[in-house]
Coordinates of C-alpha atoms and ligand atoms in Angstrom, one line a residue:
E8 CA 17.2 5.8 -19.4
K9 CA 14.5 7.9 -17.8
G10 CA 12.3 7.4 -20.9
G11 CA 11.7 11.1 -21.4
F12 CA 10.8 11.6 -17.6
E13 CA 12.6 14.1 -15.5
H14 CA 13.0 11.6 -12.7
F15 CA 13.1 7.9 -12.2
M16 CA 10.2 8.4 -9.5
L17 CA 8.0 10.0 -12.0
K18 CA 8.8 7.2 -14.7
E19 CA 8.2 4.5 -12.1
I20 CA 4.8 6.1 -11.0
Y21 CA 3.6 6.0 -14.7
E22 CA 5.0 2.4 -15.2
Q23 CA 2.4 1.2 -12.5
P24 CA -0.4 0.1 -15.2
K25 CA 2.1 -2.1 -16.8
A26 CA 3.8 -3.3 -13.6
I27 CA 0.3 -4.3 -12.4
R28 CA -0.5 -6.0 -15.5
D29 CA 2.8 -8.0 -15.5
T30 CA 2.1 -8.9 -12.0
L31 CA -1.2 -10.3 -12.7
T32 CA -0.4 -12.2 -15.8
G33 CA -0.9 -15.8 -15.7
R34 CA -2.3 -15.7 -12.1
I35 CA -6.1 -15.4 -12.7
S36 CA -8.1 -18.1 -14.6
K37 CA -9.6 -17.2 -18.0
D38 CA -13.1 -17.2 -16.5
N39 CA -11.9 -14.9 -13.7
K40 CA -13.1 -17.6 -11.1
E41 CA -9.8 -18.6 -9.7
V42 CA -6.4 -17.5 -8.6
I43 CA -3.6 -19.6 -9.9
Y44 CA -0.5 -19.4 -8.0
E45 CA 1.4 -22.0 -9.7
E46 CA 4.8 -21.1 -7.8
L47 CA 2.8 -22.0 -4.5
G48 CA 0.8 -25.1 -5.7
W49 CA -1.1 -25.3 -2.5
E50 CA -3.8 -27.7 -1.6
P51 CA -6.7 -27.2 0.8
A52 CA -4.6 -29.1 3.5
D53 CA -1.9 -26.7 3.3
V54 CA -4.0 -23.8 4.2
A55 CA -6.0 -25.7 6.8
S56 CA -2.8 -26.0 8.8
I57 CA -2.2 -22.4 9.1
D58 CA -3.4 -21.0 12.4
R59 CA -2.2 -17.7 11.9
I60 CA -0.2 -15.4 9.5
L61 CA 2.7 -13.1 10.4
I62 CA 3.7 -10.5 8.0
T63 CA 7.1 -8.6 8.5
A64 CA 8.7 -6.0 6.5
C65 CA 10.3 -2.5 6.5
G66 CA 9.0 0.9 5.4
T67 CA 6.8 0.9 2.3
A68 CA 6.8 -2.9 2.3
Y69 CA 5.5 -2.8 5.9
H70 CA 2.5 -0.6 4.7
A71 CA 1.8 -3.0 2.0
G72 CA 1.7 -5.7 4.9
L73 CA -0.9 -3.6 6.8
V74 CA -3.2 -3.5 3.8
A75 CA -2.6 -7.1 3.3
K76 CA -4.0 -7.9 6.9
Y77 CA -7.3 -6.3 5.7
Y78 CA -7.2 -8.5 2.6
I79 CA -6.5 -11.8 4.1
E80 CA -8.6 -11.3 7.3
Q81 CA -11.6 -10.3 5.2
L82 CA -11.3 -12.8 2.4
A83 CA -9.7 -15.9 4.1
R84 CA -10.7 -15.1 7.7
I85 CA -7.2 -16.2 8.9
P86 CA -5.7 -14.0 11.8
V87 CA -2.9 -11.9 10.5
E88 CA -0.3 -9.8 12.6
V89 CA 1.9 -7.4 10.9
D90 CA 5.2 -6.3 12.5
I91 CA 8.1 -4.2 11.6
A92 CA 11.0 -6.5 10.8
S93 CA 13.4 -4.8 13.2
E94 CA 10.8 -5.1 16.0
Y95 CA 9.9 -8.6 15.2
R96 CA 13.3 -9.9 15.3
Y97 CA 14.0 -8.7 18.9
R98 CA 10.8 -9.5 20.6
N99 CA 10.9 -13.2 21.3
P100 CA 7.9 -13.6 19.2
L101 CA 5.2 -16.2 19.3
T102 CA 5.9 -18.0 16.1
D103 CA 5.4 -21.7 15.5
K104 CA 4.9 -24.4 12.9
N105 CA 1.5 -23.4 12.2
T106 CA 2.4 -19.9 11.5
L107 CA 2.7 -18.9 7.9
A108 CA 5.4 -16.1 7.9
I109 CA 5.2 -13.7 4.9
V110 CA 7.9 -11.0 4.4
I111 CA 7.6 -8.4 1.8
S112 CA 10.6 -6.9 0.3
Q113 CA 11.2 -5.0 -3.0
S114 CA 15.0 -5.4 -3.2
G115 CA 15.0 -9.0 -1.3
E116 CA 18.2 -7.5 0.5
T117 CA 16.9 -5.6 3.6
S118 CA 18.9 -6.9 6.4
D119 CA 16.2 -6.5 9.1
T120 CA 13.6 -8.4 6.9
L121 CA 16.2 -11.2 6.1
A122 CA 16.9 -11.6 9.8
A123 CA 13.2 -11.6 10.6
L124 CA 12.7 -14.3 8.2
K125 CA 15.4 -16.4 9.6
E126 CA 14.0 -15.9 13.0
A127 CA 10.7 -17.0 11.9
K128 CA 12.0 -20.1 10.2
R129 CA 14.1 -20.8 13.3
L130 CA 10.9 -20.9 15.3
G131 CA 9.4 -23.5 12.9
A132 CA 7.2 -21.2 10.8
R133 CA 6.6 -21.9 6.9
S134 CA 7.9 -19.0 5.0
L135 CA 6.9 -17.1 1.9
A136 CA 8.6 -14.1 0.5
V137 CA 7.0 -11.4 -1.7
T138 CA 9.8 -9.7 -3.5
N139 CA 10.6 -8.0 -6.7
V140 CA 14.2 -9.3 -7.3
V141 CA 14.7 -12.7 -8.7
G142 CA 17.5 -14.6 -6.9
S143 CA 17.8 -11.9 -4.2
S144 CA 19.0 -13.1 -0.7
I145 CA 15.3 -13.2 0.8
S146 CA 14.1 -15.0 -2.3
R147 CA 16.7 -17.8 -1.7
E148 CA 16.1 -18.0 2.2
A149 CA 12.4 -18.3 2.0
D150 CA 10.6 -21.7 1.5
Q151 CA 8.5 -20.2 -1.3
V152 CA 8.5 -16.9 -3.3
I153 CA 5.8 -14.8 -5.0
Y154 CA 7.5 -12.3 -7.4
T155 CA 6.2 -8.8 -8.0
W156 CA 7.0 -8.1 -11.5
A157 CA 7.5 -4.3 -11.2
G158 CA 10.8 -4.4 -13.0
P159 CA 13.7 -2.4 -11.7
E160 CA 12.9 0.3 -9.1
I161 CA 15.8 2.8 -9.1
A162 CA 14.2 6.0 -7.3
V163 CA 14.6 5.7 -3.6
A164 CA 11.0 6.3 -2.9
S165 CA 9.2 3.1 -3.7
T166 CA 6.1 3.3 -5.9
K167 CA 5.4 0.6 -8.2
A168 CA 6.9 -1.9 -5.9
Y169 CA 4.2 -1.0 -3.4
T170 CA 1.2 -1.2 -5.8
T171 CA 2.4 -4.6 -7.2
Q172 CA 3.0 -5.8 -3.7
L173 CA -0.7 -5.1 -3.1
V174 CA -1.8 -6.8 -6.1
A175 CA 0.3 -9.8 -5.4
L176 CA -1.0 -9.8 -1.8
L177 CA -4.6 -9.4 -2.8
L178 CA -4.3 -12.3 -5.2
L179 CA -2.8 -14.4 -2.3
A180 CA -5.8 -13.4 0.0
V181 CA -8.2 -14.5 -2.7
Y182 CA -6.1 -17.8 -3.2
L183 CA -6.2 -18.6 0.6
G184 CA -10.0 -18.0 0.6
Q185 CA -10.5 -20.1 -2.3
L186 CA -8.5 -23.0 -0.6
N187 CA -10.2 -22.8 2.8
G188 CA -13.7 -22.2 1.4
K189 CA -14.0 -18.9 3.3
L190 CA -14.6 -16.7 0.3
D191 CA -17.7 -17.2 -1.7
A192 CA -17.4 -17.7 -5.5
S193 CA -19.3 -14.7 -6.5
L194 CA -17.3 -12.2 -4.5
R195 CA -14.0 -14.0 -5.7
E196 CA -15.3 -13.5 -9.5
Q197 CA -15.9 -9.9 -8.8
I198 CA -12.8 -9.1 -7.2
L199 CA -10.7 -11.0 -9.9
T200 CA -12.8 -9.3 -12.7
D201 CA -12.0 -5.9 -11.1
L202 CA -8.3 -6.7 -10.8
H203 CA -8.2 -7.3 -14.6
E204 CA -9.3 -3.7 -15.2
L205 CA -7.0 -2.2 -12.7
P206 CA -4.2 -1.2 -15.2
N207 CA -6.6 0.6 -17.3
L208 CA -8.2 2.4 -14.3
C209 CA -4.7 3.3 -13.1
N210 CA -4.0 4.9 -16.5
E211 CA -7.1 7.0 -16.1
I212 CA -5.7 8.7 -12.9
F213 CA -2.9 10.3 -14.9
E214 CA -5.6 12.4 -16.5
S215 CA -5.9 14.6 -13.5
V216 CA -2.4 15.2 -12.8
D217 CA -2.8 19.0 -13.3
D218 CA -5.0 19.3 -10.3
I219 CA -2.5 17.2 -8.2
K220 CA 0.3 19.6 -9.3
A221 CA -1.8 22.5 -8.4
F222 CA -2.3 21.2 -4.8
A223 CA 1.5 20.6 -4.5
R224 CA 2.2 24.1 -5.6
N225 CA -0.5 25.6 -3.3
Y226 CA 0.5 23.5 -0.1
G227 CA 4.0 22.5 -0.8
F228 CA 5.6 25.1 1.3
R229 CA 3.5 24.2 4.5
E230 CA 5.7 22.6 7.1
D231 CA 3.0 19.9 8.3
A232 CA 0.4 17.8 6.6
F233 CA -2.0 15.2 7.8
F234 CA -3.4 12.0 6.2
L235 CA -6.7 10.6 7.6
G236 CA -8.3 7.4 6.9
R237 CA -10.1 4.4 8.3
S238 CA -9.8 0.7 7.6
I239 CA -7.6 0.1 4.4
D240 CA -7.5 3.9 3.7
Y241 CA -5.7 4.1 6.9
A242 CA -2.9 1.8 5.9
V243 CA -2.7 3.8 2.4
A244 CA -2.5 7.1 4.3
M245 CA 0.4 5.9 6.1
E246 CA 2.0 5.2 2.8
G247 CA 1.0 8.6 1.5
S248 CA 2.5 10.2 4.5
L249 CA 5.8 8.3 4.2
K250 CA 6.0 9.4 0.6
L251 CA 5.7 12.9 1.4
K252 CA 8.0 13.0 4.3
E253 CA 10.8 11.1 2.5
I254 CA 11.0 13.2 -0.6
S255 CA 9.6 16.6 0.2
Y256 CA 10.9 16.7 3.8
I257 CA 7.5 18.1 4.9
H258 CA 6.4 16.6 8.3
A259 CA 3.4 14.4 7.8
E260 CA 1.4 12.3 10.0
A261 CA -1.2 9.8 9.1
Y262 CA -4.0 9.1 11.6
A263 CA -6.7 6.7 12.0
G264 CA -10.0 8.9 11.9
G265 CA -11.1 7.7 15.2
E266 CA -7.9 8.6 16.8
L267 CA -8.0 12.4 15.9
K268 CA -9.8 13.1 19.3
H269 CA -7.3 11.3 21.3
G270 CA -4.4 13.8 20.4
T271 CA -3.9 15.0 16.9
L272 CA -6.8 17.3 16.9
A273 CA -4.6 19.7 18.9
L274 CA -2.2 20.3 16.2
I275 CA -4.9 21.0 13.4
E276 CA -5.1 24.8 12.8
E277 CA -5.9 27.2 10.1
G278 CA -4.6 26.3 6.8
V279 CA -3.1 23.0 7.6
P280 CA -3.5 20.6 4.8
V281 CA -5.6 17.4 5.6
I282 CA -5.8 14.7 3.0
A283 CA -8.8 12.7 3.8
L284 CA -9.0 9.4 2.1
A285 CA -12.8 8.1 1.5
T286 CA -12.6 5.1 -0.7
Q287 CA -14.3 2.8 2.0
D288 CA -17.8 2.8 2.0
D289 CA -18.5 1.0 5.1
V290 CA -16.7 3.6 7.3
R291 CA -17.7 6.5 5.2
E292 CA -20.1 8.3 7.6
K293 CA -17.6 8.1 10.4
M294 CA -14.9 9.4 8.0
M295 CA -17.1 12.3 7.2
S296 CA -17.5 13.3 10.7
N297 CA -13.9 13.3 11.1
V298 CA -13.7 15.6 8.2
K299 CA -16.1 17.9 9.9
E300 CA -13.9 17.9 13.0
V301 CA -10.9 19.1 11.2
K302 CA -12.9 21.6 8.9
A303 CA -14.1 23.1 12.2
R304 CA -10.6 24.0 13.0
D305 CA -10.1 25.5 9.8
A306 CA -7.9 22.9 8.2
V307 CA -7.7 22.9 4.4
V308 CA -9.1 19.5 3.4
I309 CA -8.4 17.6 0.3
G310 CA -10.9 14.8 0.0
L311 CA -9.5 11.6 -2.0
G312 CA -12.5 9.5 -3.1
L313 CA -14.0 7.6 -5.8
A314 CA -15.2 9.1 -9.2
G315 CA -18.9 10.4 -9.0
D316 CA -18.8 11.0 -5.2
T317 CA -20.6 14.3 -5.3
E318 CA -21.5 14.1 -1.6
L319 CA -17.8 14.1 -0.7
E320 CA -17.5 17.3 -2.5
K321 CA -19.8 19.0 -0.1
Y322 CA -17.7 18.1 3.0
V323 CA -14.1 19.1 1.6
D324 CA -12.4 22.1 0.1
H325 CA -10.9 20.2 -2.8
T326 CA -11.2 16.8 -4.2
I327 CA -9.1 14.3 -6.1
F328 CA -11.0 11.3 -7.7
V329 CA -9.8 8.0 -8.5
P330 CA -11.9 5.5 -10.9
R331 CA -14.4 3.6 -9.1
A332 CA -13.3 0.1 -8.1
D333 CA -14.3 -2.2 -5.4
K334 CA -13.2 -1.9 -1.9
Y335 CA -10.2 -4.0 -2.1
A336 CA -8.9 -2.6 -5.4
A337 CA -9.6 1.1 -4.6
P338 CA -6.7 1.7 -2.2
I339 CA -4.3 0.4 -4.9
L340 CA -5.6 3.3 -7.1
A341 CA -5.8 5.7 -4.2
V342 CA -2.1 5.7 -3.5
V343 CA -1.2 6.8 -7.0
P344 CA -2.3 10.5 -6.5
L345 CA -0.5 10.6 -3.1
Q346 CA 2.7 9.3 -4.8
L347 CA 2.1 12.3 -7.5
L348 CA 1.5 14.7 -4.6
A349 CA 4.7 13.8 -3.0
Y350 CA 6.6 14.0 -6.1
Y351 CA 5.2 17.4 -7.1
A352 CA 5.5 18.9 -3.5
A353 CA 9.2 17.8 -3.6
I354 CA 9.7 19.4 -7.2
T355 CA 8.0 22.6 -5.7
R356 CA 10.5 22.6 -2.9
G357 CA 13.4 21.9 -5.2
A358 CA 14.3 18.6 -3.3
D359 CA 16.4 15.7 -4.9
V360 CA 13.6 13.5 -5.7
D361 CA 15.3 10.4 -6.8
K362 CA 17.9 10.5 -4.0
P363 CA 16.4 12.1 -0.8
R364 CA 19.0 13.1 1.8
N365 CA 20.1 10.6 4.1
L366 CA 18.4 7.8 2.5
A367 CA 19.6 4.7 0.4
K368 CA 17.7 2.4 -1.9
S369 CA 18.6 -0.8 -0.3
V370 CA 19.3 -1.1 3.4
T371 CA 21.6 -3.8 3.8
V372 CA 22.9 -2.7 7.2
E373 CA 21.1 -2.5 10.4
Ligands
F6R15 C1 10.1 4.1 1.1 C2 11.0 2.9 0.8 C3 11.4 2.2 2.0 C4 11.7 0.9 1.6 C5 12.2 -0.1 2.8 C6 12.2 -1.5 2.5 O1 9.7 4.6 -0.2 O2 11.5 2.6 -0.2 O3 10.8 2.4 3.1 O4 10.3 0.3 1.3 O5 13.5 0.3 2.9 O6 12.8 -1.9 1.2 P1 12.8 -3.4 0.6 O7 11.2 -3.4 0.1 O8 13.8 -3.5 -0.4 O9 13.0 -4.4 1.8

């Protein structure tokens, strides 16, 4: 049942090219010019009536929501707030009939997410679920549903569900921008053309798995690790940090590059591994100055960037490259080495990868 893989998590990491392809199928027009979300079937007027978007979810799905905020705000220019479901449901939120409430849940059964969905609906919001399980409680409760076609995810640590959530949400952002006229046709076509390539590019990442294994062996016994990023890379850094924590039990923190000076820098000392994400060109210079800051404290920096970035190599101790993709697709690729790093760090430490201590796959109680 593990298809020759030692763990479900590894199998599911390797299933990502197929999961991404299945999630894209039928949702992009043949000429790569339009998103077709038949299950939504929205008209321009449906989008014009949305004042703001609320995204709620838990854990990894929440991290997908953080990336979606960038996607939607950049491509459709609609304000997005993202909240942890267990916070949203108890904060007397400002949600109304002009809010589109999006909930993200792999299982479709997470109790806090379901409760947040019910609360948003009670306040009059239109609701949309992004879920992986057909017929799940959340899919039945929401007004409309977008399915991620990742297939069953068995390992507790979410991998292919996350990447397919990003794909589905990027498509949604393009769809919104196409309906409200905020996204120009050429950028739309470029994003959709790149999305088509994503499964193949994702496959290429597996060719550098030996390097990732070596990093995991070298740094897997450290007690702390830091992930740094800016803009979308920051959201992906949070997901990389969660993966490492939950399966390898290494204490990890994700920091927005600009926040280093406001506290974390005090924790950086000789030999501490820092994984610096650098896939976003518009914040690149700023990111490199953050890398210099941690290097000056003798951290070991692993730079995660785009293939061919010879400049990055000059700043960091080691590099992991993912294939070149546009700024929206690149983070979907960048998370894959982080999943592998977490996996091999857990193996190095002899942890139970598929069933980390104290955690359950589906959290149906508060
Ligand atoms: C982390 C992980 C959890 C889930 C969270 C939400 O790897 O799997 O953080 O993402 O419990 O679960 P779903 O998406 O089923 O609502």
